[in-house]
Amino acid sequence: MNNVTEDIINVGVDDRKIDLFEGMYRVPDGITYNSYVIYDDKIVVMDSVDAHFGEEWLDNLAKTLGDREPDYLIVQHVEPDHSGSIKAFKDKYPRAVLVGNQKTFVMLGEYFGVDYAVNGMTVKNGDKLSLGKHELTFLFAPMVHWPEVMFTYESSERVLFSADAFGSFGVAGDSCADWDDVARRYYIGIVGKFGVQVQSVLNKLAGYELSCICPLHGCAIAETDIPHAVEIYRRWASYEPEIEGTLIAYSSVYGHTKEAAELLGDELKQRGGAVKIVDLVRDDWSECVAQAFRYSKLVVASTTYNGGIFPAAREFIDRLTERNFRRRKIGFIENGTWAPVCAKQMAEKFALAVDLTFANTVVKVRSALNEESINQIRELANELSTHN
Ligand code: FEO
């Protein structure tokens, strides 16, 4: 538990046991499910937590509330990492009113088989709720990250409760110094597909003064850090790269494709370029995807396998295109002993994305680097080093 302000307290929990967030993201540093209490004449709780932590959360809540009881539970997002303990909350505090929108209550009904709208409060975009000196405004944020999501703005202390937006992996406190990295992997992985909707909600927020952003995962963002956080969110949401440079993402069976990737990296560095190299088999896949969104250029280097793209490279491209990867320059290195054919197939997979340009030079490695493929790597390095 920690205080955001004198009247706003995070009663959420740290999950250090989870292996895969959303069933697919490795989180070796855990994740938090934040939940906030606002004290006033009326007491509000913002969101519940994952069902595995309901007891711990309710204990935190009881310690914070003392002899008082909550008046409202606001449900900003129904995904079960936040709604999983609503039933336990209602069992303990039956008089508390659930606050959500029309979609919220439909989804809660699907998950819990209970029509919480009956004794709940259904709000519309822009509706307000006064707690005494605090006043909340509900701001719908559809598809950030589900259709029912809404943010909540508290005007007396200028605090934005932002649901999943501005969230980050890692247990808060441990990870806040590396916010860009933990927030990027979270954002690109989970919300990256919905850039248009994120831009729309950022535009809505432009009229609000903010002293603090309180997301449902990870670190609260202090006033001094908000301009940077909003700026980098605008960049991510508009698919603008953070770095002018090249990510080289390779998969290699016997090391020859890796050697080609590393030679390209050296050649680019010699030309003054920023370069990062990732191993698509051994490095965390969601970090590789996040890094691809970070750099302005991408080279995928793959072995030909079963007459196609090596599985890790194929999945990498799928994970990019399903997140609306765009506005980048792409190059390819293919390898094969008797039939190197995967560059063409990789280009075809990228056809699902828009606003991409492709390097003219395709590096073809036949088993191992030779003079011809080394020259192609130098040509590709030249092409990627020109500003066009
Ligand atoms: Fe943290 Fe979309 O749930």
Coordinates of C-alpha atoms and ligand atoms in Angstrom, one line a residue:
M1 CA 0.0 0.0 0.0
N2 CA 1.2 3.5 -0.7
N3 CA -0.2 7.0 -0.6
V4 CA -0.7 8.8 -3.9
T5 CA -1.9 11.9 -2.0
E6 CA -3.2 12.3 1.5
D7 CA -6.7 11.1 0.4
I8 CA -5.8 8.7 -2.4
I9 CA -4.2 5.4 -1.5
N10 CA -3.1 2.5 -3.6
V11 CA -4.4 -0.7 -1.9
G12 CA -3.4 -2.9 -4.8
V13 CA -1.2 -6.0 -4.8
D14 CA 2.1 -7.2 -6.2
D15 CA 2.0 -10.4 -8.2
R16 CA 5.5 -12.0 -8.1
K17 CA 4.2 -15.5 -8.7
I18 CA 2.7 -15.1 -12.2
D19 CA 4.6 -16.8 -15.0
L20 CA 2.8 -15.5 -18.1
F21 CA 0.8 -12.3 -18.1
E22 CA -2.3 -12.6 -20.3
G23 CA -1.1 -16.1 -20.9
M24 CA 1.8 -15.0 -23.2
Y25 CA 4.0 -12.3 -21.7
R26 CA 6.9 -13.3 -19.5
V27 CA 7.1 -11.1 -16.4
P28 CA 10.2 -12.2 -14.4
D29 CA 9.8 -9.0 -12.3
G30 CA 6.1 -9.6 -11.7
I31 CA 3.3 -7.2 -12.2
T32 CA 1.0 -5.1 -10.0
Y33 CA -2.7 -4.9 -9.9
N34 CA -3.3 -1.4 -8.6
S35 CA -6.5 -0.4 -6.9
Y36 CA -7.1 3.0 -5.4
V37 CA -9.2 4.3 -2.5
I38 CA -10.3 7.9 -2.5
Y39 CA -11.3 9.1 1.0
D40 CA -14.0 11.8 1.3
D41 CA -17.6 12.0 2.6
K42 CA -18.2 9.1 0.2
I43 CA -15.5 6.5 -0.2
V44 CA -14.6 5.2 -3.6
V45 CA -12.5 2.2 -4.6
M46 CA -11.1 2.2 -8.1
D47 CA -11.1 -1.4 -9.5
S48 CA -10.5 -4.8 -7.9
V49 CA -7.6 -7.1 -8.5
D50 CA -6.9 -10.6 -10.0
A51 CA -8.9 -13.3 -8.2
H52 CA -5.8 -15.0 -6.8
F53 CA -5.1 -11.9 -4.7
G54 CA -8.7 -11.0 -3.6
E55 CA -8.0 -11.9 0.1
E56 CA -4.8 -9.8 0.2
W57 CA -6.6 -6.9 -1.5
L58 CA -9.6 -7.0 0.8
D59 CA -7.2 -7.1 3.8
N60 CA -5.4 -4.0 2.5
L61 CA -8.7 -2.3 2.0
A62 CA -9.9 -3.1 5.5
K63 CA -6.7 -1.8 7.0
T64 CA -7.0 1.4 5.1
L65 CA -10.7 1.9 5.7
G66 CA -10.7 1.2 9.5
D67 CA -14.3 1.3 10.6
R68 CA -15.6 2.9 7.4
E69 CA -17.1 1.1 4.4
P70 CA -16.7 1.9 0.7
D71 CA -19.7 3.6 -1.0
Y72 CA -18.7 2.8 -4.6
L73 CA -16.5 0.4 -6.5
I74 CA -15.7 1.9 -9.9
V75 CA -15.0 -0.6 -12.6
Q76 CA -12.8 1.1 -15.2
H77 CA -11.9 -2.2 -17.0
V78 CA -13.6 -5.6 -16.9
E79 CA -10.5 -7.7 -17.9
P80 CA -10.2 -10.3 -15.1
D81 CA -6.9 -9.0 -13.9
H82 CA -9.0 -6.1 -12.6
S83 CA -12.4 -7.5 -12.1
G84 CA -11.5 -10.9 -10.7
S85 CA -12.2 -9.9 -7.1
I86 CA -15.4 -8.0 -7.6
K87 CA -17.6 -10.8 -6.3
A88 CA -15.6 -11.2 -3.2
F89 CA -15.8 -7.4 -2.7
K90 CA -19.6 -7.5 -3.1
D91 CA -19.9 -10.4 -0.7
K92 CA -18.0 -8.3 1.9
Y93 CA -19.6 -4.9 1.1
P94 CA -23.0 -5.6 -0.3
R95 CA -24.2 -2.0 0.1
A96 CA -21.4 -0.6 -2.1
V97 CA -22.6 0.5 -5.5
L98 CA -20.8 -0.7 -8.6
V99 CA -20.1 2.0 -11.1
G100 CA -19.6 1.2 -14.7
N101 CA -21.0 1.9 -18.2
Q102 CA -23.5 -0.1 -20.2
K103 CA -20.8 -2.3 -21.7
T104 CA -19.1 -2.8 -18.3
F105 CA -22.3 -4.4 -16.9
V106 CA -22.9 -6.6 -20.0
M107 CA -19.3 -8.0 -19.7
L108 CA -19.6 -8.4 -15.9
G109 CA -22.8 -10.4 -16.5
E110 CA -20.9 -12.7 -18.9
Y111 CA -18.1 -13.3 -16.5
F112 CA -20.0 -13.6 -13.2
G113 CA -23.6 -14.5 -14.3
V114 CA -24.8 -11.5 -12.2
D115 CA -26.6 -8.4 -13.4
Y116 CA -24.7 -5.9 -11.4
A117 CA -26.5 -3.1 -13.3
V118 CA -29.6 -3.7 -11.2
N119 CA -28.3 -2.1 -8.1
G120 CA -25.4 -0.4 -9.8
M121 CA -24.8 3.1 -11.3
T122 CA -24.5 3.2 -15.1
V123 CA -22.6 6.2 -16.3
K124 CA -22.1 7.9 -19.7
N125 CA -19.0 9.5 -21.1
G126 CA -18.5 12.8 -19.3
D127 CA -20.8 12.0 -16.3
K128 CA -19.6 13.3 -12.9
L129 CA -19.7 11.8 -9.4
S130 CA -19.2 14.0 -6.4
L131 CA -17.7 12.5 -3.3
G132 CA -17.6 15.7 -1.2
K133 CA -14.5 17.8 -2.0
H134 CA -13.4 15.3 -4.7
E135 CA -15.3 15.2 -8.0
L136 CA -14.8 12.4 -10.6
T137 CA -15.4 12.7 -14.3
F138 CA -15.7 9.5 -16.4
L139 CA -13.9 9.6 -19.7
F140 CA -14.6 6.7 -22.0
A141 CA -11.4 5.3 -23.6
P142 CA -12.7 2.5 -25.9
M143 CA -10.1 -0.1 -27.0
V144 CA -7.5 1.1 -24.5
H145 CA -7.5 -1.8 -24.1
W146 CA -11.1 -3.2 -24.3
P147 CA -14.3 -1.5 -25.6
E148 CA -15.7 -0.8 -22.1
V149 CA -12.6 0.9 -20.7
M150 CA -13.1 4.3 -19.1
F151 CA -10.6 6.6 -17.4
T152 CA -11.6 8.7 -14.3
Y153 CA -10.4 12.2 -13.7
E154 CA -10.4 13.6 -10.1
S155 CA -10.5 17.4 -10.5
S156 CA -9.7 18.7 -7.0
E157 CA -6.2 17.0 -6.9
R158 CA -5.9 16.7 -10.8
V159 CA -5.4 13.0 -10.7
L160 CA -6.0 10.8 -13.7
F161 CA -6.9 7.1 -13.2
S162 CA -5.9 5.7 -16.5
A163 CA -6.9 2.0 -16.5
D164 CA -4.4 0.0 -18.5
A165 CA -3.0 3.1 -20.2
F166 CA 0.4 4.2 -18.9
G167 CA 0.7 0.8 -17.3
S168 CA 4.0 -1.1 -17.0
F169 CA 5.3 -4.5 -16.3
G170 CA 7.2 -5.1 -13.1
V171 CA 6.5 -4.6 -9.4
A172 CA 6.2 -0.8 -8.9
G173 CA 9.2 0.6 -7.1
D174 CA 11.6 -2.0 -8.5
S175 CA 10.9 -1.0 -12.1
C176 CA 10.0 2.7 -12.1
A177 CA 13.5 4.0 -12.9
D178 CA 13.3 2.0 -16.2
W179 CA 9.8 3.2 -17.0
D180 CA 10.3 3.7 -20.7
D181 CA 11.5 0.1 -21.1
V182 CA 8.8 -1.6 -18.9
A183 CA 6.0 0.6 -20.2
R184 CA 7.1 0.1 -23.9
R185 CA 7.0 -3.7 -23.7
Y186 CA 3.7 -3.5 -22.0
Y187 CA 2.2 -0.9 -24.4
I188 CA 3.4 -2.4 -27.6
G189 CA 2.5 -5.9 -26.6
I190 CA -0.9 -5.3 -25.2
V191 CA -2.3 -2.0 -26.6
G192 CA 0.0 -1.5 -29.7
K193 CA -2.7 -2.5 -32.2
F194 CA -5.0 0.3 -31.0
G195 CA -2.9 3.4 -31.8
V196 CA -5.8 5.3 -33.4
Q197 CA -7.9 4.9 -30.3
V198 CA -4.9 5.8 -28.0
Q199 CA -4.3 9.0 -30.0
S200 CA -8.0 9.8 -29.7
V201 CA -8.0 9.5 -25.9
L202 CA -4.7 11.5 -25.6
N203 CA -6.4 14.3 -27.5
K204 CA -9.3 14.1 -25.0
L205 CA -6.9 14.5 -22.2
A206 CA -5.2 17.5 -23.6
G207 CA -7.7 19.8 -21.9
Y208 CA -7.0 18.4 -18.4
E209 CA -4.4 19.5 -16.0
L210 CA -2.7 16.5 -14.4
S211 CA -0.7 16.2 -11.2
C212 CA -0.4 12.4 -11.3
I213 CA -1.4 9.5 -13.5
C214 CA -2.5 6.3 -11.7
P215 CA -2.6 3.3 -14.0
L216 CA -3.8 -0.2 -13.1
H217 CA -0.3 -1.7 -13.5
G218 CA 3.0 -0.5 -12.3
C219 CA 4.2 2.9 -11.3
A220 CA 2.2 6.0 -10.7
I221 CA 3.5 8.9 -12.8
A222 CA 4.4 12.0 -11.0
E223 CA 3.7 15.5 -12.3
T224 CA 7.3 16.1 -13.5
D225 CA 7.3 12.9 -15.5
I226 CA 3.9 13.4 -17.1
P227 CA 5.0 15.5 -20.2
H228 CA 7.5 12.8 -21.1
A229 CA 5.1 9.9 -20.6
V230 CA 2.4 11.6 -22.7
E231 CA 4.9 12.5 -25.4
I232 CA 6.2 9.0 -25.7
Y233 CA 2.7 7.6 -25.7
R234 CA 1.9 9.9 -28.6
R235 CA 4.9 8.6 -30.4
W236 CA 4.0 4.9 -29.8
A237 CA 0.3 5.5 -30.7
S238 CA 1.3 7.2 -34.0
Y239 CA 3.9 4.4 -34.7
E240 CA 6.7 6.9 -34.9
P241 CA 10.1 5.4 -34.0
E242 CA 12.0 6.5 -31.0
I243 CA 15.5 6.0 -32.5
E244 CA 16.8 6.6 -36.0
G245 CA 18.7 3.3 -36.4
T246 CA 18.3 -0.4 -37.2
L247 CA 17.1 -3.4 -35.3
I248 CA 18.6 -6.6 -36.7
A249 CA 16.4 -9.5 -35.7
Y250 CA 17.8 -12.9 -36.6
S251 CA 17.1 -16.6 -36.1
S252 CA 20.1 -18.9 -36.8
V253 CA 20.5 -22.7 -36.6
Y254 CA 24.3 -23.2 -36.9
G255 CA 25.5 -19.7 -36.4
H256 CA 25.9 -18.6 -40.1
T257 CA 22.8 -16.4 -40.2
K258 CA 23.9 -14.9 -36.8
E259 CA 27.3 -14.2 -38.4
A260 CA 25.6 -12.4 -41.3
A261 CA 23.5 -10.3 -38.8
E262 CA 26.5 -9.4 -36.8
L263 CA 28.5 -8.4 -39.9
L264 CA 25.6 -6.1 -41.0
G265 CA 25.6 -4.6 -37.5
D266 CA 29.3 -3.9 -37.7
E267 CA 29.0 -2.4 -41.2
L268 CA 26.1 -0.1 -40.0
K269 CA 28.1 1.0 -37.0
Q270 CA 31.1 1.8 -39.2
R271 CA 28.7 4.1 -41.1
G272 CA 27.7 5.8 -37.9
G273 CA 24.3 4.1 -37.4
A274 CA 22.6 3.1 -34.2
V275 CA 22.2 -0.7 -34.1
K276 CA 20.6 -3.3 -31.9
I277 CA 20.7 -7.0 -32.6
V278 CA 18.3 -9.5 -31.1
D279 CA 18.1 -13.3 -31.3
L280 CA 14.5 -14.2 -32.1
V281 CA 14.8 -17.7 -30.5
R282 CA 16.6 -16.8 -27.3
D283 CA 15.5 -13.3 -26.5
D284 CA 12.1 -12.5 -25.1
W285 CA 9.7 -12.3 -28.0
S286 CA 7.8 -9.3 -26.7
E287 CA 11.0 -7.4 -26.1
C288 CA 12.0 -8.1 -29.7
V289 CA 8.7 -6.8 -30.9
A290 CA 8.9 -3.7 -28.7
Q291 CA 12.4 -3.0 -30.0
A292 CA 11.2 -3.2 -33.6
F293 CA 8.7 -0.4 -32.8
R294 CA 11.5 1.5 -31.1
Y295 CA 13.9 1.7 -34.2
S296 CA 13.2 3.3 -37.5
K297 CA 14.6 0.4 -39.6
L298 CA 14.3 -3.4 -39.3
V299 CA 16.3 -6.2 -40.9
V300 CA 15.0 -9.7 -40.4
A301 CA 17.6 -12.4 -41.0
S302 CA 16.2 -16.0 -41.2
T303 CA 17.3 -19.5 -42.2
T304 CA 15.1 -21.2 -44.7
Y305 CA 13.3 -24.0 -42.9
N306 CA 10.9 -26.5 -44.3
G307 CA 10.8 -24.5 -47.5
G308 CA 9.7 -21.4 -45.6
I309 CA 10.6 -18.9 -42.9
F310 CA 12.2 -20.2 -39.7
P311 CA 9.4 -20.4 -37.1
A312 CA 10.7 -17.8 -34.7
A313 CA 11.1 -15.2 -37.6
R314 CA 7.7 -16.1 -39.0
E315 CA 6.1 -15.6 -35.6
F316 CA 8.0 -12.4 -35.1
I317 CA 6.6 -10.9 -38.3
D318 CA 3.1 -12.1 -37.4
R319 CA 3.4 -10.4 -34.0
L320 CA 4.5 -7.2 -35.7
T321 CA 1.8 -7.0 -38.3
E322 CA -1.0 -7.9 -35.9
R323 CA 0.1 -4.9 -33.8
N324 CA -0.2 -2.6 -36.8
F325 CA 3.6 -2.3 -37.4
R326 CA 4.1 0.5 -40.0
R327 CA 6.2 3.5 -41.0
R328 CA 9.5 1.6 -41.1
K329 CA 12.1 0.6 -43.6
I330 CA 12.6 -3.2 -43.9
G331 CA 15.5 -5.3 -45.1
F332 CA 16.0 -9.1 -45.3
I333 CA 18.8 -11.6 -45.0
E334 CA 17.9 -15.1 -46.1
N335 CA 20.0 -18.2 -45.7
G336 CA 19.7 -21.7 -47.2
T337 CA 22.0 -24.5 -48.3
W338 CA 20.1 -25.6 -51.4
A339 CA 17.1 -23.3 -51.7
P340 CA 17.2 -20.0 -49.8
V341 CA 13.6 -18.8 -50.4
C342 CA 12.4 -17.1 -47.2
A343 CA 13.1 -13.4 -48.1
K344 CA 10.3 -13.4 -50.6
Q345 CA 8.0 -15.1 -48.1
M346 CA 8.9 -12.6 -45.4
A347 CA 8.1 -9.7 -47.7
E348 CA 4.7 -11.3 -48.5
K349 CA 3.9 -11.5 -44.8
F350 CA 4.8 -7.8 -44.4
A351 CA 2.2 -7.1 -47.1
L352 CA -0.4 -7.2 -44.3
A353 CA 1.2 -4.0 -42.9
V354 CA 1.0 -0.5 -44.4
D355 CA 3.4 2.4 -44.8
L356 CA 6.5 0.2 -45.1
T357 CA 9.3 0.6 -47.5
F358 CA 11.7 -2.2 -48.5
A359 CA 15.4 -2.1 -49.1
N360 CA 16.3 -3.0 -52.7
T361 CA 19.2 -5.2 -51.6
V362 CA 18.2 -8.7 -50.3
V363 CA 21.2 -10.6 -48.8
K364 CA 21.2 -14.2 -49.9
V365 CA 23.6 -16.4 -47.9
R366 CA 24.2 -19.9 -49.2
S367 CA 25.1 -21.8 -46.1
A368 CA 27.9 -19.5 -45.0
L369 CA 29.1 -16.0 -45.8
N370 CA 31.2 -15.7 -48.9
E371 CA 32.5 -12.8 -51.0
E372 CA 29.2 -12.3 -52.8
S373 CA 27.0 -12.3 -49.7
I374 CA 29.5 -10.1 -47.8
N375 CA 29.3 -7.6 -50.6
Q376 CA 25.5 -7.7 -50.5
I377 CA 25.7 -7.0 -46.7
R378 CA 27.8 -3.9 -47.5
E379 CA 25.3 -2.8 -50.1
L380 CA 22.4 -3.3 -47.6
A381 CA 24.4 -1.3 -45.0
N382 CA 24.9 1.5 -47.5
E383 CA 21.2 1.5 -48.4
L384 CA 20.1 1.6 -44.7
S385 CA 22.6 4.4 -44.0
T386 CA 21.2 6.8 -46.5
H387 CA 18.5 9.2 -45.3
N388 CA 15.5 8.6 -47.4
Ligands
FEO1 FE1 -4.7 -4.9 -17.1 FE2 -6.5 -5.0 -20.1 O1 -6.1 -5.5 -18.3

